[in-house]
Coordinates of C-alpha atoms and ligand atoms in Angstrom, one line a residue:
X1 CA 42.2 -18.8 12.5
X2 CA 39.1 -20.1 10.7
X3 CA 40.2 -21.9 7.6
X4 CA 38.9 -20.1 4.5
X5 CA 36.5 -22.2 2.5
X6 CA 36.3 -22.1 -1.2
X7 CA 33.4 -19.9 -2.3
X8 CA 30.5 -21.4 -4.3
X9 CA 31.1 -18.6 -7.0
X10 CA 34.6 -20.1 -7.3
X11 CA 33.3 -23.6 -7.8
X12 CA 33.3 -24.4 -4.0
X13 CA 30.5 -26.3 -2.3
X14 CA 27.6 -24.0 -1.5
X15 CA 26.7 -23.7 2.2
X16 CA 23.1 -24.4 1.3
X17 CA 21.8 -26.7 -1.5
X18 CA 18.3 -26.9 0.0
X19 CA 15.9 -24.6 -1.9
X20 CA 15.0 -21.4 -0.2
X21 CA 11.2 -21.9 0.0
X22 CA 10.2 -18.8 1.8
X23 CA 7.9 -16.4 0.1
X24 CA 5.5 -14.0 1.9
X25 CA 4.6 -13.5 5.5
X26 CA 0.8 -13.3 5.6
X27 CA 0.0 -15.3 2.5
X28 CA 2.1 -18.2 3.6
X29 CA -0.1 -18.5 6.8
X30 CA -3.4 -18.6 4.9
X31 CA -5.3 -21.6 6.3
X32 CA -8.5 -22.8 7.8
X33 CA -9.3 -19.7 9.8
X34 CA -9.0 -17.4 6.7
X35 CA -11.3 -19.8 4.8
X36 CA -13.8 -19.9 7.6
X37 CA -14.0 -16.1 8.0
X38 CA -14.1 -15.4 4.2
X39 CA -16.8 -18.1 3.7
X40 CA -18.8 -16.6 6.6
X41 CA -18.5 -13.2 4.9
X42 CA -19.8 -14.7 1.7
X43 CA -22.6 -16.6 3.4
X44 CA -23.8 -13.3 5.0
X45 CA -24.3 -12.0 1.5
X46 CA -23.4 -8.6 2.9
X47 CA -20.2 -7.3 1.3
X48 CA -20.7 -3.7 2.3
X49 CA -19.7 -3.2 6.0
X50 CA -22.4 -0.7 6.8
X51 CA -25.1 -3.3 6.0
X52 CA -23.9 -5.3 9.0
X53 CA -24.5 -4.6 12.7
X54 CA -21.1 -3.5 14.1
X55 CA -20.5 -6.8 15.9
X56 CA -21.2 -8.8 12.7
X57 CA -18.9 -6.8 10.5
X58 CA -15.5 -8.3 10.0
X59 CA -14.2 -4.8 9.0
X60 CA -15.5 -3.3 12.3
X61 CA -13.9 -6.2 14.2
X62 CA -10.6 -5.6 12.5
X63 CA -10.8 -1.9 13.5
X64 CA -11.5 -3.0 17.1
X65 CA -8.5 -5.3 17.0
X66 CA -6.3 -2.3 16.1
X67 CA -7.9 0.0 18.7
X68 CA -7.2 -2.6 21.4
X69 CA -3.8 -3.5 20.3
X70 CA -2.5 0.1 19.8
X71 CA -4.5 1.6 22.7
X72 CA -5.9 4.3 20.3
X73 CA -9.4 5.8 20.3
X74 CA -10.1 5.4 16.6
X75 CA -9.3 3.1 13.8
X76 CA -10.6 3.3 10.2
X77 CA -10.2 0.4 7.9
X78 CA -9.6 1.3 4.2
X79 CA -8.7 -0.4 1.0
X80 CA -5.0 0.1 1.0
X81 CA -1.9 1.6 2.7
X82 CA -1.8 4.5 0.1
X83 CA -5.4 5.3 0.8
X84 CA -4.7 5.3 4.5
X85 CA -2.0 7.9 4.0
X86 CA -4.3 10.0 1.8
X87 CA -7.0 9.8 4.4
X88 CA -4.6 10.9 7.2
X89 CA -3.3 13.8 5.1
X90 CA -6.8 14.9 4.2
X91 CA -7.9 14.5 7.8
X92 CA -5.0 16.8 8.8
X93 CA -6.2 19.4 6.4
X94 CA -3.2 19.1 4.1
X95 CA -3.5 20.3 0.5
X96 CA -2.3 22.8 -2.1
X97 CA 0.5 25.1 -0.9
X98 CA 1.7 22.7 1.8
X99 CA 4.9 20.8 2.1
X100 CA 5.2 17.3 3.6
X101 CA 8.5 15.8 4.5
X102 CA 9.2 12.2 3.5
X103 CA 12.3 10.0 3.7
X104 CA 14.5 9.3 0.6
X105 CA 14.0 5.5 1.3
X106 CA 10.4 4.4 1.4
X107 CA 7.9 2.9 -1.0
X108 CA 6.9 5.4 -3.7
X109 CA 3.4 5.3 -2.2
X110 CA 4.4 7.6 0.7
X111 CA 5.3 10.4 -1.8
X112 CA 2.4 9.5 -4.1
X113 CA -0.1 10.0 -1.3
X114 CA 1.3 13.5 -0.7
X115 CA 0.7 14.6 -4.3
X116 CA -2.6 12.8 -4.3
X117 CA -3.8 15.5 -1.9
X118 CA -2.0 18.1 -4.0
X119 CA 0.7 18.8 -1.5
X120 CA 4.4 18.9 -2.2
X121 CA 6.6 16.1 -1.0
X122 CA 10.0 17.2 0.4
X123 CA 12.6 14.4 0.3
X124 CA 15.1 14.1 3.1
X125 CA 18.1 11.9 3.9
X126 CA 18.1 8.7 5.9
X127 CA 20.8 7.7 8.3
X128 CA 22.4 4.3 9.2
X129 CA 18.9 3.2 10.6
X130 CA 17.8 3.4 6.9
X131 CA 15.0 5.6 8.2
X132 CA 14.5 9.4 8.2
X133 CA 17.5 11.3 9.7
X134 CA 15.9 13.6 12.3
X135 CA 18.5 16.3 11.6
X136 CA 17.8 16.2 7.9
X137 CA 14.1 16.5 8.7
X138 CA 14.6 19.6 10.9
X139 CA 16.9 21.2 8.3
X140 CA 14.2 20.8 5.6
X141 CA 11.4 22.6 7.5
X142 CA 10.2 25.7 5.7
X143 CA 7.3 28.1 6.4
X144 CA 5.2 25.8 4.2
X145 CA 5.8 22.6 6.0
X146 CA 2.7 21.1 7.5
X147 CA 3.5 17.5 8.2
X148 CA 6.2 14.8 8.3
X149 CA 5.8 11.2 7.4
X150 CA 8.4 9.0 9.3
X151 CA 8.4 5.6 7.7
X152 CA 9.3 2.4 9.6
X153 CA 11.0 0.6 6.8
X154 CA 11.3 -3.1 6.6
X155 CA 10.1 -3.6 10.1
X156 CA 12.6 -1.2 11.7
X157 CA 11.4 1.8 13.7
X158 CA 12.2 5.4 12.8
X159 CA 13.6 7.6 15.6
X160 CA 10.3 8.8 16.9
X161 CA 11.4 10.7 20.0
X162 CA 13.6 13.0 18.0
X163 CA 11.1 13.3 15.1
X164 CA 8.1 14.0 17.3
X165 CA 10.1 16.6 19.4
X166 CA 11.1 18.5 16.3
X167 CA 7.6 18.3 14.9
X168 CA 6.1 19.6 18.1
X169 CA 8.4 22.5 18.2
X170 CA 7.3 23.5 14.7
X171 CA 3.6 22.6 15.0
X172 CA 3.7 19.9 12.4
X173 CA 1.4 16.9 12.1
X174 CA 3.2 13.5 12.4
X175 CA 1.8 10.7 10.2
X176 CA 3.6 7.4 10.8
X177 CA 3.8 5.1 7.8
X178 CA 3.6 1.7 9.4
X179 CA 3.0 -0.3 6.2
X180 CA 6.1 -2.3 6.5
X181 CA 6.2 -2.6 10.3
X182 CA 2.8 -3.8 11.3
X183 CA 3.1 -5.0 14.9
X184 CA 6.4 -3.3 15.6
X185 CA 7.0 -1.1 18.6
X186 CA 9.3 1.7 19.8
X187 CA 10.5 1.4 23.4
X188 CA 7.2 -0.3 24.4
X189 CA 4.9 1.9 22.3
X190 CA 3.1 0.4 19.3
X191 CA 4.2 1.8 16.0
X192 CA 1.4 3.9 14.6
X193 CA 0.2 5.1 18.0
X194 CA 3.0 7.6 18.5
X195 CA 2.3 10.2 15.8
X196 CA -1.0 12.1 15.2
X197 CA -2.0 9.4 12.7
X198 CA -0.7 5.9 12.0
X199 CA -1.2 4.3 8.6
X200 CA -1.0 0.6 7.9
X201 CA -1.2 -1.6 4.8
X202 CA -2.5 -5.2 4.5
X203 CA -1.2 -5.6 1.0
X204 CA 0.2 -9.0 -0.1
X205 CA 3.9 -8.2 0.8
X206 CA 3.3 -6.8 4.3
X207 CA 3.4 -8.7 7.7
X208 CA -0.2 -9.7 7.4
X209 CA -2.6 -9.4 4.5
X210 CA -6.2 -8.7 3.8
X211 CA -5.7 -9.2 0.1
X212 CA -5.6 -5.5 -0.2
X213 CA -6.3 -3.1 2.7
X214 CA -5.1 -0.5 5.1
X215 CA -5.9 1.1 8.4
X216 CA -5.7 4.7 9.8
X217 CA -5.5 5.1 13.5
X218 CA -5.7 8.2 15.6
X219 CA -6.7 9.7 18.9
X220 CA -8.3 12.7 17.3
X221 CA -12.1 12.6 17.0
X222 CA -12.1 15.2 14.3
X223 CA -9.3 13.5 12.5
X224 CA -11.2 10.2 12.5
X225 CA -14.4 11.8 11.2
X226 CA -12.5 13.7 8.5
X227 CA -10.7 10.5 7.5
X228 CA -14.1 8.8 7.4
X229 CA -15.4 11.3 5.0
X230 CA -12.3 11.0 2.8
X231 CA -12.7 7.2 2.6
X232 CA -16.4 7.3 1.8
X233 CA -18.3 10.2 0.0
X234 CA -21.5 9.2 1.8
X235 CA -19.9 8.7 5.3
X236 CA -22.3 11.2 6.8
X237 CA -25.1 8.8 6.1
X238 CA -23.5 5.8 7.9
X239 CA -21.4 7.5 10.5
X240 CA -20.0 10.9 10.7
X241 CA -20.7 13.6 13.3
X242 CA -22.6 16.8 12.5
X243 CA -20.1 18.8 14.6
X244 CA -17.4 18.0 12.0
X245 CA -17.9 19.5 8.5
X246 CA -18.3 17.0 5.7
X247 CA -15.7 16.8 2.9
X248 CA -16.1 15.0 -0.4
X249 CA -14.6 11.5 -0.3
X250 CA -12.9 9.3 -2.8
X251 CA -14.2 5.9 -1.6
X252 CA -11.4 3.8 -0.2
X253 CA -13.8 1.5 1.7
X254 CA -12.8 -2.0 2.8
X255 CA -15.1 -4.8 1.7
X256 CA -16.3 -7.5 4.1
X257 CA -14.3 -10.1 2.3
X258 CA -11.1 -8.2 2.8
X259 CA -12.1 -7.5 6.4
X260 CA -12.7 -11.2 7.0
X261 CA -9.3 -12.2 5.6
X262 CA -7.6 -9.4 7.5
X263 CA -9.3 -10.3 10.8
X264 CA -8.2 -14.0 10.5
X265 CA -4.6 -12.9 9.7
X266 CA -4.6 -10.4 12.6
X267 CA -5.0 -13.4 15.0
X268 CA -1.7 -14.7 13.7
X269 CA 0.2 -11.4 13.9
X270 CA 1.9 -12.1 17.2
X271 CA 2.9 -15.7 16.2
X272 CA 4.4 -14.4 12.9
X273 CA 6.3 -11.6 14.7
X274 CA 7.5 -13.9 17.5
X275 CA 9.1 -16.3 15.1
X276 CA 10.5 -13.5 12.9
X277 CA 12.1 -11.8 15.9
X278 CA 13.6 -15.0 17.2
X279 CA 15.1 -15.7 13.8
X280 CA 16.5 -12.2 13.4
X281 CA 18.0 -12.3 16.9
X282 CA 19.7 -15.6 16.2
X283 CA 21.2 -14.4 13.0
X284 CA 22.2 -11.0 14.5
X285 CA 23.9 -12.8 17.4
X286 CA 25.7 -15.1 15.0
X287 CA 27.0 -12.2 13.0
X288 CA 28.0 -9.8 15.8
X289 CA 31.7 -9.7 15.6
X290 CA 32.6 -9.6 11.9
X291 CA 35.1 -6.8 11.2
X292 CA 34.2 -4.7 8.2
X293 CA 30.6 -5.8 8.3
X294 CA 28.2 -3.5 10.2
X295 CA 24.6 -4.3 11.0
X296 CA 21.9 -1.7 10.3
X297 CA 21.4 0.4 13.4
X298 CA 18.1 -0.6 15.1
X299 CA 17.3 1.9 17.9
X300 CA 15.1 -0.6 19.8
X301 CA 15.8 -4.2 18.8
X302 CA 13.0 -5.5 21.0
X303 CA 10.4 -3.7 18.8
X304 CA 11.9 -4.7 15.4
X305 CA 9.5 -6.8 13.4
X306 CA 12.4 -8.9 12.1
X307 CA 11.2 -9.1 8.5
X308 CA 14.7 -8.4 7.2
X309 CA 18.3 -8.3 8.2
X310 CA 20.5 -5.6 6.7
X311 CA 24.3 -5.1 6.9
X312 CA 26.7 -2.7 5.4
X313 CA 30.0 -3.4 3.7
X314 CA 32.8 -0.9 3.4
X315 CA 31.9 0.1 -0.2
X316 CA 29.5 -0.6 -3.0
X317 CA 31.9 -2.7 -5.0
X318 CA 32.4 -5.0 -2.0
X319 CA 28.6 -5.1 -1.5
X320 CA 28.1 -6.2 -5.2
X321 CA 30.6 -9.0 -5.0
X322 CA 29.4 -10.0 -1.5
X323 CA 25.8 -10.2 -2.8
X324 CA 26.7 -12.5 -5.7
X325 CA 28.8 -14.7 -3.6
X326 CA 26.1 -15.0 -0.9
X327 CA 23.5 -15.9 -3.6
X328 CA 25.8 -18.6 -4.9
X329 CA 26.0 -20.0 -1.3
X330 CA 22.2 -20.5 -1.6
X331 CA 21.1 -17.4 0.4
X332 CA 18.9 -15.0 -1.7
X333 CA 19.7 -11.4 -0.9
X334 CA 19.4 -8.0 -2.4
X335 CA 21.5 -4.9 -3.0
X336 CA 20.3 -1.6 -4.7
X337 CA 22.1 -2.3 -7.9
X338 CA 20.7 -5.8 -8.0
X339 CA 20.2 -6.9 -11.6
X340 CA 19.6 -3.4 -12.7
X341 CA 16.1 -3.5 -11.4
X342 CA 15.0 0.0 -10.3
X343 CA 14.0 -0.2 -6.7
X344 CA 10.7 1.5 -6.1
X345 CA 11.7 2.3 -2.6
X346 CA 14.5 4.7 -3.6
X347 CA 13.6 8.3 -4.4
X348 CA 16.0 8.2 -7.4
X349 CA 13.4 6.0 -9.2
X350 CA 10.3 8.0 -8.3
X351 CA 10.0 9.3 -11.9
X352 CA 6.7 11.2 -11.6
X353 CA 7.8 12.9 -8.4
X354 CA 11.3 13.9 -9.6
X355 CA 9.7 15.3 -12.8
X356 CA 6.8 17.0 -11.0
X357 CA 4.3 15.2 -13.2
X358 CA 0.6 14.8 -12.6
X359 CA -2.2 13.6 -14.9
X360 CA -2.8 17.2 -16.0
X361 CA 0.1 19.7 -16.3
X362 CA -2.2 22.4 -14.8
X363 CA -2.5 23.2 -11.2
X364 CA 0.0 20.6 -9.9
X365 CA 1.2 20.7 -6.3
X366 CA 4.4 22.4 -7.6
X367 CA 3.0 25.0 -10.1
X368 CA -0.3 25.8 -8.5
X369 CA -0.9 29.4 -7.3
X370 CA -1.1 28.4 -3.6
X371 CA 2.4 27.0 -3.6
X372 CA 5.0 29.6 -2.5
X373 CA 7.9 27.3 -1.8
X374 CA 10.7 26.2 -4.1
X375 CA 11.3 22.5 -3.7
X376 CA 13.6 20.9 -6.2
X377 CA 14.5 17.3 -6.9
X378 CA 17.6 15.7 -8.3
X379 CA 18.5 12.0 -8.6
X380 CA 21.6 12.7 -6.6
X381 CA 20.1 14.9 -3.9
X382 CA 20.4 12.4 -1.1
X383 CA 24.0 11.1 -1.3
X384 CA 24.1 9.9 2.3
X385 CA 21.1 7.6 1.8
X386 CA 22.4 6.4 -1.6
X387 CA 25.7 5.6 0.0
X388 CA 24.1 3.5 2.8
X389 CA 21.9 1.7 0.3
X390 CA 24.7 0.9 -2.1
X391 CA 26.7 -0.6 0.7
X392 CA 23.8 -2.5 2.1
X393 CA 23.0 -6.2 1.7
X394 CA 19.5 -7.1 2.7
X395 CA 18.1 -10.6 3.4
X396 CA 14.4 -11.1 3.7
X397 CA 13.5 -13.2 6.7
X398 CA 10.6 -15.5 7.2
X399 CA 8.6 -16.9 10.1
X400 CA 9.0 -20.4 8.8
X401 CA 12.8 -20.4 8.8
X402 CA 14.1 -23.1 11.2
X403 CA 17.2 -22.7 13.4
X404 CA 19.1 -24.6 10.7
X405 CA 18.0 -22.2 8.0
X406 CA 19.1 -19.3 10.2
X407 CA 22.5 -21.0 10.8
X408 CA 22.9 -21.4 7.1
X409 CA 22.5 -17.7 6.7
X410 CA 25.2 -17.1 9.4
X411 CA 27.5 -19.7 8.0
X412 CA 27.2 -18.3 4.4
X413 CA 27.8 -14.7 5.5
X414 CA 30.8 -15.7 7.6
X415 CA 32.2 -17.8 4.8
X416 CA 31.8 -15.0 2.2
X417 CA 33.1 -12.3 4.6
X418 CA 36.3 -14.4 5.3
X419 CA 37.2 -14.2 1.6
X420 CA 35.8 -10.8 0.5
X421 CA 36.5 -8.7 3.6
X422 CA 39.4 -10.8 4.6
Ligands
PLP501 C1 3.2 -0.9 0.8 C2 3.5 0.5 1.3 C3 2.6 1.5 1.2 C4 1.3 1.4 0.4 O1 0.5 0.4 0.8 P1 -0.6 -0.2 -0.3 O2 -1.4 -1.0 0.5 O3 0.2 -0.9 -1.3 O4 -1.3 1.0 -0.9 C5 2.9 2.7 1.8 N1 4.1 2.9 2.4 C6 5.0 1.9 2.5 C7 6.3 2.2 3.2 C8 4.7 0.7 1.9 O5 5.7 -0.3 2.0

């Protein structure tokens, strides 16, 4: 029997009194290399990538990095993850009248990108992987479905074999949203290289940052050229291919300053991931046999980015109590009901989607003449996902955590579990 220690919320001594000084992954690694590259970009006085020769363009080098890393034929740098999704959707020819299936748990941008091309997002349940449930995806397919966007949330891969098999059977385009799992893999295959398109983000919160930025990857030549047009209304004058029809673009270009920062950070991707994975493994091993506490299912732990560790408690009440107790022990963590802050990653809080609202009330994806489907939304429409999320405790991990920091996490969770789960 392990003696039960008095919890910090009950005036016991906290496991950890040292401050938790971990912030963001990419930004915390900004150093000499980033400064060197960004200054070089400034010194070149060419902020627009197409003014540079390919080998002198930071943006082009960042694209090359992704092509090499993922083993894909084409990579297009853009100014954000949302724009990368919009470019992929437009490249796949998706628009009014089409439905696109998205998971109930993802950043709101996944759904926003679908409506940006005037298609209808269809929201489906997640399972204990906290990613799209393949069976829910299959059940949601209608004659109007054109694409599916599996999202690899918080560094953890979606079930791509199942999802791609179903998509293939129904002739659907697969667009992977890799914004939160840059560098992750699925049974040896790089995330983003499995679907028809892979979409990355280099925003501040992601694994590495370009300030703002994104990347679309694909093996389709036509897909790449169409994405190129979507990301630059004058793409035909810099690149393009006369065999592929032009389409008007919306200018989602990456600047050379962002390209320089992104390229410097890309050199650090594997170091960041290596440390994150080591830390997550250590914590997961330390938590393995706690009755009543189940770790999030990760179908291929070797490919997990390790940016977070998530575990489920038996019910939402226990999760709420557990979360507060863990916080008091000095370990920051989150639950869905945390402080009443509406989490933008949960479909329930996607106000403009649930209310089918666009800038203009006319010709929206839902009421336009082309749309023959009948999608409906309700805050309670995905009870399975909500149930998992309400029982889930999530701890953000960081590459700079030491073994001692990891052991504090294990100790604190075990201490709290001994009292709260018993
Ligand atoms: C961050 C994010 C995006 C959007 O990326 P931005 O660069 O912020 O536009 C899309 N999908 C997911 C899952 C994200 O986390």
